[in-house]
XYZ file of C-alpha atoms in Angstrom:
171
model
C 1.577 42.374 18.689
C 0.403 45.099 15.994
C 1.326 43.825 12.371
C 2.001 46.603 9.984
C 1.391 45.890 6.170
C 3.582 44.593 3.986
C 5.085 47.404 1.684
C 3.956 46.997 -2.299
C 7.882 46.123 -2.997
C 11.257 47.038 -1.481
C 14.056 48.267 -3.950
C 17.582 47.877 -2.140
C 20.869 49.438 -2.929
C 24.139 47.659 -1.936
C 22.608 46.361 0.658
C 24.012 44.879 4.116
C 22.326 41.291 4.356
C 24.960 39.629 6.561
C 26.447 41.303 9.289
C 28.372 38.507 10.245
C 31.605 37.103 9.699
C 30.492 34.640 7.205
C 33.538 34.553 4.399
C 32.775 35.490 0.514
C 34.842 36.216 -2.452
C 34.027 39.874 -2.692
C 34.590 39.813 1.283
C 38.256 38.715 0.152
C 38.481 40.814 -2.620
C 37.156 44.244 -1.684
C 38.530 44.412 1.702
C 39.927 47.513 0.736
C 36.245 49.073 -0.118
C 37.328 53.288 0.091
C 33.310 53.575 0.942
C 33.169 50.629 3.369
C 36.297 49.135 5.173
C 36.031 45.512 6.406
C 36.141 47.266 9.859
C 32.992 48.692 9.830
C 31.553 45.422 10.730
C 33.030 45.505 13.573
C 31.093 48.656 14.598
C 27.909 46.873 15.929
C 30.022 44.222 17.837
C 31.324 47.221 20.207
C 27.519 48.084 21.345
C 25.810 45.006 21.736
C 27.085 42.113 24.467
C 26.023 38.978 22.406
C 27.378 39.810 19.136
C 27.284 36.092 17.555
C 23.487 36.373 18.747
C 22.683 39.346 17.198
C 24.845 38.894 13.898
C 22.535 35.690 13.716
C 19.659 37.767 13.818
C 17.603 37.776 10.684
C 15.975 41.304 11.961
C 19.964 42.374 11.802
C 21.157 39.705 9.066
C 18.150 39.423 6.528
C 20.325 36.861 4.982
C 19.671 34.602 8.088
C 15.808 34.854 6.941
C 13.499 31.578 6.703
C 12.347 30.363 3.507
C 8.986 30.450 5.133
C 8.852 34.252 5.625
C 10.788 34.908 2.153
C 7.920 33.354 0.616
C 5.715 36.424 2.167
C 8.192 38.915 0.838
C 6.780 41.307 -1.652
C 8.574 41.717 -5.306
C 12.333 42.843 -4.449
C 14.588 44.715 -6.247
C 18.370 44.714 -5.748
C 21.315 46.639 -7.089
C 24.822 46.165 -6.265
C 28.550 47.271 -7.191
C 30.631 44.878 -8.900
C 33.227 46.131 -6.590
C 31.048 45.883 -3.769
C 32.642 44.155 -0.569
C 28.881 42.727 -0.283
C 28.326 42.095 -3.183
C 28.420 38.007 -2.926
C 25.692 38.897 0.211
C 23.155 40.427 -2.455
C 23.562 37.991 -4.966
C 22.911 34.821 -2.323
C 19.468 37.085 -0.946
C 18.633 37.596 -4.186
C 19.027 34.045 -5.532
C 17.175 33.141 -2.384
C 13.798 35.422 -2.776
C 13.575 33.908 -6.464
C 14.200 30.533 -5.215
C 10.572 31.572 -2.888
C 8.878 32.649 -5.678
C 9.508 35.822 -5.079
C 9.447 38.834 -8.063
C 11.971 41.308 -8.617
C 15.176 42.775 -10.413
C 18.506 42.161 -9.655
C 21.551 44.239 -11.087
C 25.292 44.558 -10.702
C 27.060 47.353 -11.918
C 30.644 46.086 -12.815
C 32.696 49.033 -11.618
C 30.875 50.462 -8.693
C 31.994 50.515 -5.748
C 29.751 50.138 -2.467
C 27.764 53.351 -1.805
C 27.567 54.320 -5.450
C 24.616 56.304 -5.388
C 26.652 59.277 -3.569
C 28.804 59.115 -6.927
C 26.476 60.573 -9.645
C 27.849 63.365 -9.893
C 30.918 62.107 -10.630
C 30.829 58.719 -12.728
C 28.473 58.158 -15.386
C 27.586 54.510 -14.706
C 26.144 55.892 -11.501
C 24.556 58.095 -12.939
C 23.009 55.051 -14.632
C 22.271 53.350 -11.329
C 19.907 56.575 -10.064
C 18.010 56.827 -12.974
C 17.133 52.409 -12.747
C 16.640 53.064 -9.326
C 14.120 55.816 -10.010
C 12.489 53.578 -12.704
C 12.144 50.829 -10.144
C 10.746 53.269 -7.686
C 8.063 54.702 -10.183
C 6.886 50.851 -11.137
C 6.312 50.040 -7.706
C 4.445 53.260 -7.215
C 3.217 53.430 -10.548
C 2.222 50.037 -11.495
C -0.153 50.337 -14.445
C 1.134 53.243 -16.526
C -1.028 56.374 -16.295
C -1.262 58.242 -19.365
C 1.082 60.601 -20.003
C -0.363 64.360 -19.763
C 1.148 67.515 -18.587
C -1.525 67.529 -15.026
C -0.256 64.071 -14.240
C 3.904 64.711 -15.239
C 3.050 67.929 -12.556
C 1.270 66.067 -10.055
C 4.810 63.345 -9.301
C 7.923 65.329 -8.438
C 11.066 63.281 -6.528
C 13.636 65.368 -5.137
C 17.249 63.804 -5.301
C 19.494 65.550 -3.611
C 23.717 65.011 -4.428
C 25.225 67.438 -1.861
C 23.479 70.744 0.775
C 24.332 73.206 -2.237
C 22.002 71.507 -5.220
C 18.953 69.520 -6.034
C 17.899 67.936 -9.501
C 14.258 67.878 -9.724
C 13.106 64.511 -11.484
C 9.841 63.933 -12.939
């Protein structure tokens, strides 16, 4: 079997750690979600035979992960929504990883929804959530700070882009 490299770190956003049925407050809650109904998790159940199987899968469910290969996980970063129907899911992975020694950031914001990221246009504390995003990003590519001149500000340029009609260029 060929064994890629781990990546430097991993930066997740609202991010689907249990696929299965496994109840949680925010499960309870936010079953409502606008972004992601309750009955999306039923989506994978209609193309696989073995669903228990595979919603036990840790390739499928990272929350079903060993300790012993958490331990090997580089630093991890995780955002969530407050309002988040998986939010609970984030928190446990994330309590988890740190529990394995593992680095990382972890941070909710209180009124988001899941899927936030597609709202920065719109809301302000999403706005918020792209530019920490975009700070993690740049300390796991960028971590020992490079001094700041004009060739190296014009040598990084991420593209984010909010809808087909406009771009913001971020440096």
């Amino acid at each position: 079997a060929v064994r890629a490299p781990l990546p430097d770190a991993i930066i997740l956003g609202y991010p689907a750690m249990n696929l299965g049925a496994s109840p949680s407050p925010s499960r309870a809650l936010h079953m409502c979600d606008p972004v992601l109904p309750i009955a999306a998790g039923n989506l994978a159940k209609a193309y696989h035979r073995d669903t228990e199987g595979l919603m036990l899968n840790p390739q499928v469910s990272p929350s079903f992960t060993s300790d012993a290969v958490l331990a090997h996980f580089p630093p991890t970063s995780i955002m969530t929504g407050g309002m988040d129907i998986l939010l609970d899911d984030a928190v446990d992975f994330h309590v988890r990883l740190r529990r394995n020694g593992v680095q990382g950031n972890f941070r909710i914001f209180r009124t988001m929804p899941h899927g936030f990221w597609s709202l920065g246009d719109f809301l302000p504390e999403a706005q918020e959530a792209q530019r920490t995003a975009l700070r993690w990003i740049r300390r796991a590519l960028y971590p020992h700070p490079q001094p700041r001149t004009s060739a190296a500000r014009s040598r990084v340029r991420v593209h984010v882009h909010t809808d087909r009609k406009s771009s913001k260029s971020m440096r």
